[in-house]
JSON list of C-alpha atoms in Angstrom, two decimals:
[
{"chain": "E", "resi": 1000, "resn": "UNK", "atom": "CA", "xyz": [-87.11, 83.56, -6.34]},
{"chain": "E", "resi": 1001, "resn": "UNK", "atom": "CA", "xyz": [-84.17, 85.96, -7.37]},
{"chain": "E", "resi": 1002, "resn": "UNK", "atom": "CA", "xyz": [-82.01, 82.71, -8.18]},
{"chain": "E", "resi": 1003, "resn": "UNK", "atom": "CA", "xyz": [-84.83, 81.75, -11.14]},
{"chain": "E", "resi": 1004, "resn": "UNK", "atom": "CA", "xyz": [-84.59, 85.52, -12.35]},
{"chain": "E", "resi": 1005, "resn": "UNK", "atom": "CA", "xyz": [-83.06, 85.72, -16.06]},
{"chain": "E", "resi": 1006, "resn": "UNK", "atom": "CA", "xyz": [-80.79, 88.24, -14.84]},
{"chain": "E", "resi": 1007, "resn": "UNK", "atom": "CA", "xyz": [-78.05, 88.82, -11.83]},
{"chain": "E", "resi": 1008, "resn": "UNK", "atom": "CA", "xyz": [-79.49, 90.60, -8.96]},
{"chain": "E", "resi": 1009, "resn": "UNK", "atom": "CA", "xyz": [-77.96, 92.21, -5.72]},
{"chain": "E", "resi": 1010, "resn": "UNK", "atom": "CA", "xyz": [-78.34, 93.22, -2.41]},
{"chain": "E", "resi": 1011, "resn": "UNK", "atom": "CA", "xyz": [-76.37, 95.63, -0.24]},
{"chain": "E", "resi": 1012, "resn": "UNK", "atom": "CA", "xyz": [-77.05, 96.73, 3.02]},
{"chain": "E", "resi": 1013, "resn": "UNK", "atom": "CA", "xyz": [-77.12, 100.80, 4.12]},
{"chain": "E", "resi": 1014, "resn": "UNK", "atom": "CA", "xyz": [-73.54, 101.22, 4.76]},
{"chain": "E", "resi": 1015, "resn": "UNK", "atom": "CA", "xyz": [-72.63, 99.65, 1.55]},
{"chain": "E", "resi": 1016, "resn": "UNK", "atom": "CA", "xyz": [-71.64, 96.02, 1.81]},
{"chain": "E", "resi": 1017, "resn": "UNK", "atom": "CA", "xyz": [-73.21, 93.46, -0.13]},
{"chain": "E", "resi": 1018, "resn": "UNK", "atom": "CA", "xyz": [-75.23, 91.11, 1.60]},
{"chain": "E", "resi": 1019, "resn": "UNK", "atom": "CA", "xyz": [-76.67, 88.99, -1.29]},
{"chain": "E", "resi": 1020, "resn": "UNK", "atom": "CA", "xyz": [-76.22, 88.26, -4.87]},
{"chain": "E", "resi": 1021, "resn": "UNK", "atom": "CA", "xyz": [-77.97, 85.61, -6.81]},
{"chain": "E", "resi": 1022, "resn": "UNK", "atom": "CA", "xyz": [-77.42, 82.60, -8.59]},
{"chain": "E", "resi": 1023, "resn": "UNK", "atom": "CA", "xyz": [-76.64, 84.26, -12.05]},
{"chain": "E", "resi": 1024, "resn": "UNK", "atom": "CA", "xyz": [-74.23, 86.73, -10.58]},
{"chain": "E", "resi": 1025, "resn": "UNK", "atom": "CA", "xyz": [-72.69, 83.55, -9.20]},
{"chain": "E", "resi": 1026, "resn": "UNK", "atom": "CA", "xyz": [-72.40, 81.83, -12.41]},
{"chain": "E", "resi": 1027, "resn": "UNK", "atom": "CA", "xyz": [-71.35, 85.11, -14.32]},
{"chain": "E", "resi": 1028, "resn": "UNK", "atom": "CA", "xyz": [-68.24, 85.60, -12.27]},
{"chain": "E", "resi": 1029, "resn": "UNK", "atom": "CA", "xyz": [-67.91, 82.23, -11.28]},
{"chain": "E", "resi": 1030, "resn": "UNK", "atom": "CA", "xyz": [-67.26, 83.55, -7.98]},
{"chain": "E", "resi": 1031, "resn": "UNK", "atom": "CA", "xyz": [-68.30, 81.71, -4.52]},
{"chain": "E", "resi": 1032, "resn": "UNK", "atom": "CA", "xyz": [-71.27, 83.44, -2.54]},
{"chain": "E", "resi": 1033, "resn": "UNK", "atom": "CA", "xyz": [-69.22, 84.69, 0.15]},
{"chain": "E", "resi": 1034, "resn": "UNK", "atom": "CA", "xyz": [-66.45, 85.84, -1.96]},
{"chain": "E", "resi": 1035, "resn": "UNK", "atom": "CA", "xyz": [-69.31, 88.60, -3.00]},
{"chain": "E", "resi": 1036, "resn": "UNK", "atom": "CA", "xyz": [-70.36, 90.00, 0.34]},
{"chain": "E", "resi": 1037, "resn": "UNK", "atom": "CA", "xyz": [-69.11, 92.74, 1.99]},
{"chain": "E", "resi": 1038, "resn": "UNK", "atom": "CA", "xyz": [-67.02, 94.89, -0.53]},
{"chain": "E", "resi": 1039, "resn": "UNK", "atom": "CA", "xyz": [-66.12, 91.61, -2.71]},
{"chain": "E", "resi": 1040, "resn": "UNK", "atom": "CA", "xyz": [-68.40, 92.36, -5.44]},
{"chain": "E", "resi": 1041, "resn": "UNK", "atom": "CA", "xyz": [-65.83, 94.80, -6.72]},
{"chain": "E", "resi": 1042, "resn": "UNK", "atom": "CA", "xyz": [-63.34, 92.41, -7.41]},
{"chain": "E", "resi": 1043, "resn": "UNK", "atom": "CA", "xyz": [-64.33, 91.67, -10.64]},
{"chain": "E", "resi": 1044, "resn": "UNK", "atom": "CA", "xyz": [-64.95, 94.95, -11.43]},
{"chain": "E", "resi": 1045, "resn": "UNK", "atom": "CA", "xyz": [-62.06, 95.52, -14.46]},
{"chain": "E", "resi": 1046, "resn": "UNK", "atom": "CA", "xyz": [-59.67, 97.47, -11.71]},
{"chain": "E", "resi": 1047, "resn": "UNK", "atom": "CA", "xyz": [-59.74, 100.71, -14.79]},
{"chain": "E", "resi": 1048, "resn": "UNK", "atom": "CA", "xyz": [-63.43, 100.94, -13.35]},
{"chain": "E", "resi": 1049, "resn": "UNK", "atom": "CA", "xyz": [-63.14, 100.45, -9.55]},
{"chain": "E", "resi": 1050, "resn": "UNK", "atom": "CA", "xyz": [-62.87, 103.68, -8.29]},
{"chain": "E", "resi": 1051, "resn": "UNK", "atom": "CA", "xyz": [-65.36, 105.15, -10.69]},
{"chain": "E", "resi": 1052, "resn": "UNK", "atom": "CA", "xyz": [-68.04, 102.57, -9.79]},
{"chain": "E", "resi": 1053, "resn": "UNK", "atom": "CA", "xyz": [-66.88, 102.78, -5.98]},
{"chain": "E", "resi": 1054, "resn": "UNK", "atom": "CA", "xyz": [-67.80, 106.95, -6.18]},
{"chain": "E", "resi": 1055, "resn": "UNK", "atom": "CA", "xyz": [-71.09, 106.48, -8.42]},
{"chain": "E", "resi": 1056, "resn": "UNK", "atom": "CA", "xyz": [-72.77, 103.87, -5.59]},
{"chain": "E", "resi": 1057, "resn": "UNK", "atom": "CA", "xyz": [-71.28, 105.89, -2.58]},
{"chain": "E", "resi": 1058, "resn": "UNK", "atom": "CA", "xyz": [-73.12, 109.46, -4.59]},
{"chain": "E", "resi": 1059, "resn": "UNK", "atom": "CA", "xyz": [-76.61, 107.39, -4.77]},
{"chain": "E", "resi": 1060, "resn": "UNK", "atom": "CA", "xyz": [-76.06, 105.61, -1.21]},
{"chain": "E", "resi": 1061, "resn": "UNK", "atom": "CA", "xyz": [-75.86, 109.08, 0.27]},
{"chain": "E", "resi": 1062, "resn": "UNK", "atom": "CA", "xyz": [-78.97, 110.68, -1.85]},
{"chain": "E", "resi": 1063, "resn": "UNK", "atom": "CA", "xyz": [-80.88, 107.79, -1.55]},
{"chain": "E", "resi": 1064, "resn": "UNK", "atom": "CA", "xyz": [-81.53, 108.02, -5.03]},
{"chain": "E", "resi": 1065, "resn": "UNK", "atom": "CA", "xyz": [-81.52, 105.57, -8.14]},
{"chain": "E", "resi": 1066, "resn": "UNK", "atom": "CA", "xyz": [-78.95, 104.95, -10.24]},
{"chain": "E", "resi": 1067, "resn": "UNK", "atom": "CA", "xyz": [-77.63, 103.15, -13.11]},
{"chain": "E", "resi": 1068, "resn": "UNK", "atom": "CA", "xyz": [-73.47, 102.86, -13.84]},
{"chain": "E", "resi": 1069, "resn": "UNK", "atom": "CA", "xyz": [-71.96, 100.91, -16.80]},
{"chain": "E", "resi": 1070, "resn": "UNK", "atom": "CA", "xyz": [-68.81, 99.55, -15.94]},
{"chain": "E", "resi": 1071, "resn": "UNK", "atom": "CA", "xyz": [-66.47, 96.29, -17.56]},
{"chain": "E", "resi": 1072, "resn": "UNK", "atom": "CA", "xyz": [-66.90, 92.89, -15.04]},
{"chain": "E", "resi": 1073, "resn": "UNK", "atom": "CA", "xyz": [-64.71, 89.93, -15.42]},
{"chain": "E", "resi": 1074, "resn": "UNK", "atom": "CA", "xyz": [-66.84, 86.27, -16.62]},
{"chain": "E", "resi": 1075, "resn": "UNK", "atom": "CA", "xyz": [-66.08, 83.46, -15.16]},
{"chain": "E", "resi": 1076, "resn": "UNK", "atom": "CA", "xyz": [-63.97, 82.24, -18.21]},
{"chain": "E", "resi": 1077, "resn": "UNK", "atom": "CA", "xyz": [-61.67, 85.49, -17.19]},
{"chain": "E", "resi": 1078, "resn": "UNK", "atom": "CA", "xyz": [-63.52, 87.59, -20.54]},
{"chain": "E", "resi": 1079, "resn": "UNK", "atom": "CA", "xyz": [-64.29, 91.49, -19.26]},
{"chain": "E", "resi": 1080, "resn": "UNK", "atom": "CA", "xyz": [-67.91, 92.11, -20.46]},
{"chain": "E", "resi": 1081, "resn": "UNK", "atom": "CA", "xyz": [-69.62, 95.72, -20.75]},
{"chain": "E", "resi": 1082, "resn": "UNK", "atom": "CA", "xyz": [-72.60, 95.60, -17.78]},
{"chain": "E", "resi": 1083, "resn": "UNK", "atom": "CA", "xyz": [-74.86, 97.76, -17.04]},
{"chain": "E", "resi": 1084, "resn": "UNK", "atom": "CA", "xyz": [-76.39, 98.06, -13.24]},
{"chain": "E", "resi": 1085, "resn": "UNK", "atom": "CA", "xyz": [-79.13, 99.67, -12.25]},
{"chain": "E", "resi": 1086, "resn": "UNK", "atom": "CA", "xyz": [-80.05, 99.70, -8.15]},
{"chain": "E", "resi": 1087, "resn": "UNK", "atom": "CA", "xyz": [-82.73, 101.22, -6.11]},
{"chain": "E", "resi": 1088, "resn": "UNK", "atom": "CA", "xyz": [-83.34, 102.04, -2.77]},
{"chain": "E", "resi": 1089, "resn": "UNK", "atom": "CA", "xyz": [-85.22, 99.80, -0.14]},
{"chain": "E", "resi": 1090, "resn": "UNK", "atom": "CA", "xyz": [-87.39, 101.71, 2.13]},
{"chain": "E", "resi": 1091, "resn": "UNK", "atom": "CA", "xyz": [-89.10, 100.36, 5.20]},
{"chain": "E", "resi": 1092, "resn": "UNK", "atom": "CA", "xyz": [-91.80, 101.40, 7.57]},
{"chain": "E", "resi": 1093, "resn": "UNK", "atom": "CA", "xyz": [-91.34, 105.31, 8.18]},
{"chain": "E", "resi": 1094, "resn": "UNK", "atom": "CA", "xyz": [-88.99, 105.77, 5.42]},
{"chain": "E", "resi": 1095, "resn": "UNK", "atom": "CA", "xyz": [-86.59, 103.85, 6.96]},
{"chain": "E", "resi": 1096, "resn": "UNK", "atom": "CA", "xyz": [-83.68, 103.32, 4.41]},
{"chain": "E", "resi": 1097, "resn": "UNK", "atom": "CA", "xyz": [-82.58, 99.79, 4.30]},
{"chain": "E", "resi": 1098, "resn": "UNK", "atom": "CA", "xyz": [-80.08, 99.41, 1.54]},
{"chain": "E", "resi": 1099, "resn": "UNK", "atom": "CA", "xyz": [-80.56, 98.96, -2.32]},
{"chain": "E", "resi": 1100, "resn": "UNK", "atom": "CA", "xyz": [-81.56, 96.82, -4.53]},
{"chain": "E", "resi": 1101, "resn": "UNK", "atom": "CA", "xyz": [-80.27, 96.01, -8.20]},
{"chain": "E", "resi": 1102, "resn": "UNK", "atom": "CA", "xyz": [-79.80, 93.76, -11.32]},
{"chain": "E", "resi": 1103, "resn": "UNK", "atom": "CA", "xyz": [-76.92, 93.61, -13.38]},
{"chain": "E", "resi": 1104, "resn": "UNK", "atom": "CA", "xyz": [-77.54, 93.21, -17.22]},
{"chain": "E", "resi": 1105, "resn": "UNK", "atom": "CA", "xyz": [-74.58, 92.27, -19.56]},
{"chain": "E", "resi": 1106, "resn": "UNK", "atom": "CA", "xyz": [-75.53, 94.50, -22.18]},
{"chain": "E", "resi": 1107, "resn": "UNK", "atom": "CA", "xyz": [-73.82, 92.55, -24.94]},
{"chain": "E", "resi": 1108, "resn": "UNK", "atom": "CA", "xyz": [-76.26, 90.71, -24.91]},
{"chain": "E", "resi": 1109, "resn": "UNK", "atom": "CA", "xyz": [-78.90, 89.36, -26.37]},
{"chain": "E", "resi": 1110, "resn": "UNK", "atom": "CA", "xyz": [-76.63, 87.55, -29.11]},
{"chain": "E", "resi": 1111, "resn": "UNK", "atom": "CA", "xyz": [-77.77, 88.03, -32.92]},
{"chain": "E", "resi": 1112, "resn": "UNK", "atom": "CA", "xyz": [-81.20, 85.82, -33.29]},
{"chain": "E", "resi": 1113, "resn": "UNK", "atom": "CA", "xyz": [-80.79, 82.91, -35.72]},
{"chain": "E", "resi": 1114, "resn": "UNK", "atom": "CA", "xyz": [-83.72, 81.98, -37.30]},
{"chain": "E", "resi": 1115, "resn": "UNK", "atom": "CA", "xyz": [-84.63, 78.53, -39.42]},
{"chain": "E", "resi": 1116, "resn": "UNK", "atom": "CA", "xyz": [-85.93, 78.83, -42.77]},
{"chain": "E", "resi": 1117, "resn": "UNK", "atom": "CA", "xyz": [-89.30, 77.49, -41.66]},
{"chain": "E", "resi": 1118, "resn": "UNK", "atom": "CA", "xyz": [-89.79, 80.90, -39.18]},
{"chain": "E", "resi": 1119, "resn": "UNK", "atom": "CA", "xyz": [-88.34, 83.27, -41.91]},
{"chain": "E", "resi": 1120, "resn": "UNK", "atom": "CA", "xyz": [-91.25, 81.82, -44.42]},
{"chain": "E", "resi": 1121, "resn": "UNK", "atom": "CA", "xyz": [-93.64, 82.62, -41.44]},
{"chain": "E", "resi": 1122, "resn": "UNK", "atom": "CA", "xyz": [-92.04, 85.83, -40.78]},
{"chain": "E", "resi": 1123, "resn": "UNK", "atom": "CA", "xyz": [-92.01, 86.61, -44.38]},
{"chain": "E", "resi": 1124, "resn": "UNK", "atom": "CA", "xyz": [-95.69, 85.22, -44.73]},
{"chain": "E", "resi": 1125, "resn": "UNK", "atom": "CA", "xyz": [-96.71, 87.85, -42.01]},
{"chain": "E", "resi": 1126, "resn": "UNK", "atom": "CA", "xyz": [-94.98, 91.04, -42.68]},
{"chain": "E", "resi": 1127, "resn": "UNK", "atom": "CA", "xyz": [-96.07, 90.88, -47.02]},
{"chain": "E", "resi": 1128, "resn": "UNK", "atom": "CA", "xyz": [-99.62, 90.93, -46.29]},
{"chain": "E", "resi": 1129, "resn": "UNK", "atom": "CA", "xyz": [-100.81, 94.40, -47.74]},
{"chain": "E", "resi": 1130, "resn": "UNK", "atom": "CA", "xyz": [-104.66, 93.55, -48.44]},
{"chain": "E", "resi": 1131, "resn": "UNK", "atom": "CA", "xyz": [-107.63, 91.48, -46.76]},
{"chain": "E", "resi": 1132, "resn": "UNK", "atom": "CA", "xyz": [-107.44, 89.44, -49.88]},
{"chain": "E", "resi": 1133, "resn": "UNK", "atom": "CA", "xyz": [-104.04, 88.29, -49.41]},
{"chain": "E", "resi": 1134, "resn": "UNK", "atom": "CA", "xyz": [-104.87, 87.03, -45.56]},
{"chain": "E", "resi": 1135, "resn": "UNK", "atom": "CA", "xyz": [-103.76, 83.53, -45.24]},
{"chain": "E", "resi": 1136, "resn": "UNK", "atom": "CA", "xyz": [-106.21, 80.84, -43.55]},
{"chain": "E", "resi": 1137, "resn": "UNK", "atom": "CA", "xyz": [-106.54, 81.33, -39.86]},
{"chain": "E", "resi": 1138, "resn": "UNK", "atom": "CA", "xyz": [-106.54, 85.60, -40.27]},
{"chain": "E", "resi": 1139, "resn": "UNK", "atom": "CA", "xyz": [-109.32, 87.94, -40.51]},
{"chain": "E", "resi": 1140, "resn": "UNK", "atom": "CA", "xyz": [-109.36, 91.56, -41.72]},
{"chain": "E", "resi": 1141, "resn": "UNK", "atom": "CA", "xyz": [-111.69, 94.32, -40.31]},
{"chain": "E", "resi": 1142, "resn": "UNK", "atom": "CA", "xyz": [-111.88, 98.03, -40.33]},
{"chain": "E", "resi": 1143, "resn": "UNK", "atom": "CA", "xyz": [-110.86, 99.95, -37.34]},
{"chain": "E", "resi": 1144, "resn": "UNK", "atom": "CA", "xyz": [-111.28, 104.31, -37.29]},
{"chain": "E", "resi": 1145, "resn": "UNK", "atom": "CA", "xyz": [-107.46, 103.95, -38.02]},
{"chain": "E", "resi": 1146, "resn": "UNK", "atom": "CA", "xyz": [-107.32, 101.78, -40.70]},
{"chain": "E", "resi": 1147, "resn": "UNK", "atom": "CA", "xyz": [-107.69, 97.97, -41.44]},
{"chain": "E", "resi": 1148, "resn": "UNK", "atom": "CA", "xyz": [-105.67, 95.23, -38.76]},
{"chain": "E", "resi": 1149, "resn": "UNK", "atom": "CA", "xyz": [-105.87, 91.69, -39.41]},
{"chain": "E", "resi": 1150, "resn": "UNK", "atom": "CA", "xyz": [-106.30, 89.44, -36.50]},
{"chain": "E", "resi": 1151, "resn": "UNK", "atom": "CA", "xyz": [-105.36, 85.59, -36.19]},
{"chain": "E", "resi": 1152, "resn": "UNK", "atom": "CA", "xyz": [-108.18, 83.47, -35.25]},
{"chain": "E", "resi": 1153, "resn": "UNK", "atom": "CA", "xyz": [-105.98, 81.00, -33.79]},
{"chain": "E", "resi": 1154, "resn": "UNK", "atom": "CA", "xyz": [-103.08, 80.85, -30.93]},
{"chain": "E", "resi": 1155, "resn": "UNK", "atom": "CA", "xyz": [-99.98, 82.12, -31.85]},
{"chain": "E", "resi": 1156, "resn": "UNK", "atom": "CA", "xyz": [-97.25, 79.01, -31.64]},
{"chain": "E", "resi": 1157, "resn": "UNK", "atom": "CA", "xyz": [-93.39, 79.24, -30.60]},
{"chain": "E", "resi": 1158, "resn": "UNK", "atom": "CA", "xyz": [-91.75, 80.86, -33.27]},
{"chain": "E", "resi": 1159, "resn": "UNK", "atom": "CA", "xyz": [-88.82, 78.52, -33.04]},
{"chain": "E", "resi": 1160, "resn": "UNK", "atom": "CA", "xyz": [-86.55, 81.79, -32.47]},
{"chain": "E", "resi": 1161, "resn": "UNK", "atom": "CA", "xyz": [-82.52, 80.75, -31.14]},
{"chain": "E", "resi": 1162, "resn": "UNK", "atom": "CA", "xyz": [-79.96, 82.42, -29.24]},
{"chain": "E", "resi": 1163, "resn": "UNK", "atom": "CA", "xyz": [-76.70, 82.54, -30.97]}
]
């Protein structure tokens, strides 16, 4: 399930080491699965970051506490990307603490949204309306306690939005 997720997860056992990272991660780094575990996820930490990262996780390991560190992390085409991480603890039965869990986000993205000039005439179309009267086929109007909404009466469609 974690390798469909649209974002890199991890895994990392109580005393610290990895023990799983996901598909994305994978593909990020272009890094082999057991070039992660253990203490290899730090690799492609940008070595500037290391030992900040290194003290942040070891502070939450030992308070058993969230956190969330930004930090630089090599892509597979060598490029050092701005990340953010955010990892929680896993508790068991009785408390038991059994690691963390976390995603990895590179928070460059998403890329600028191109649009076709078909969506920004049905953008436009939308955000203009100003009266009941002005409603295009397929809306209604009615008055609410804080002031008029408009409604479509049919499903909404794929706006045709695309990723840079």
């Amino acid at each position: 399930m974690a390798d469909s997720a649209p974002t890199m997860v991890w895994v990392a056992d109580p005393r610290e080491k990895c023990t799983y990272v996901n598909r994305p991660w994978l593909t990020f780094t272009g890094r082999a699965f057991k070039e992660e575990l253990g203490s290899g996820w730090q690799k492609p930490i940008h070595v500037g970051d290391r030992p900040a990262v290194a003290a942040a996780v070891h502070a939450a390991f030992l308070e058993r506490r969230d956190f969330e560190i930004e930090f630089r992390l090599r892509r597979n085409d060598g490029e050092y990307r701005d990340v953010v991480t955010k990892g929680s603890p896993i508790r068991g039965p009785g408390d038991l603490f059994l690691g963390y869990v976390g995603s990895c986000v590179d928070w460059r993205w998403p890329r600028p949204i191109r649009h076709d000039s078909a969506t920004m005439r049905a953008i436009g179309e939308v955000t203009t309306i100003h009266s009941p009267s002005s409603l295009p086929a397929g809306f209604a109007s009615r008055s609410t306690e804080s002031g008029t909404t408009h409604e479509r009466r049919r499903p909404i469609r794929s706006t045709g939005l695309a990723l840079a």
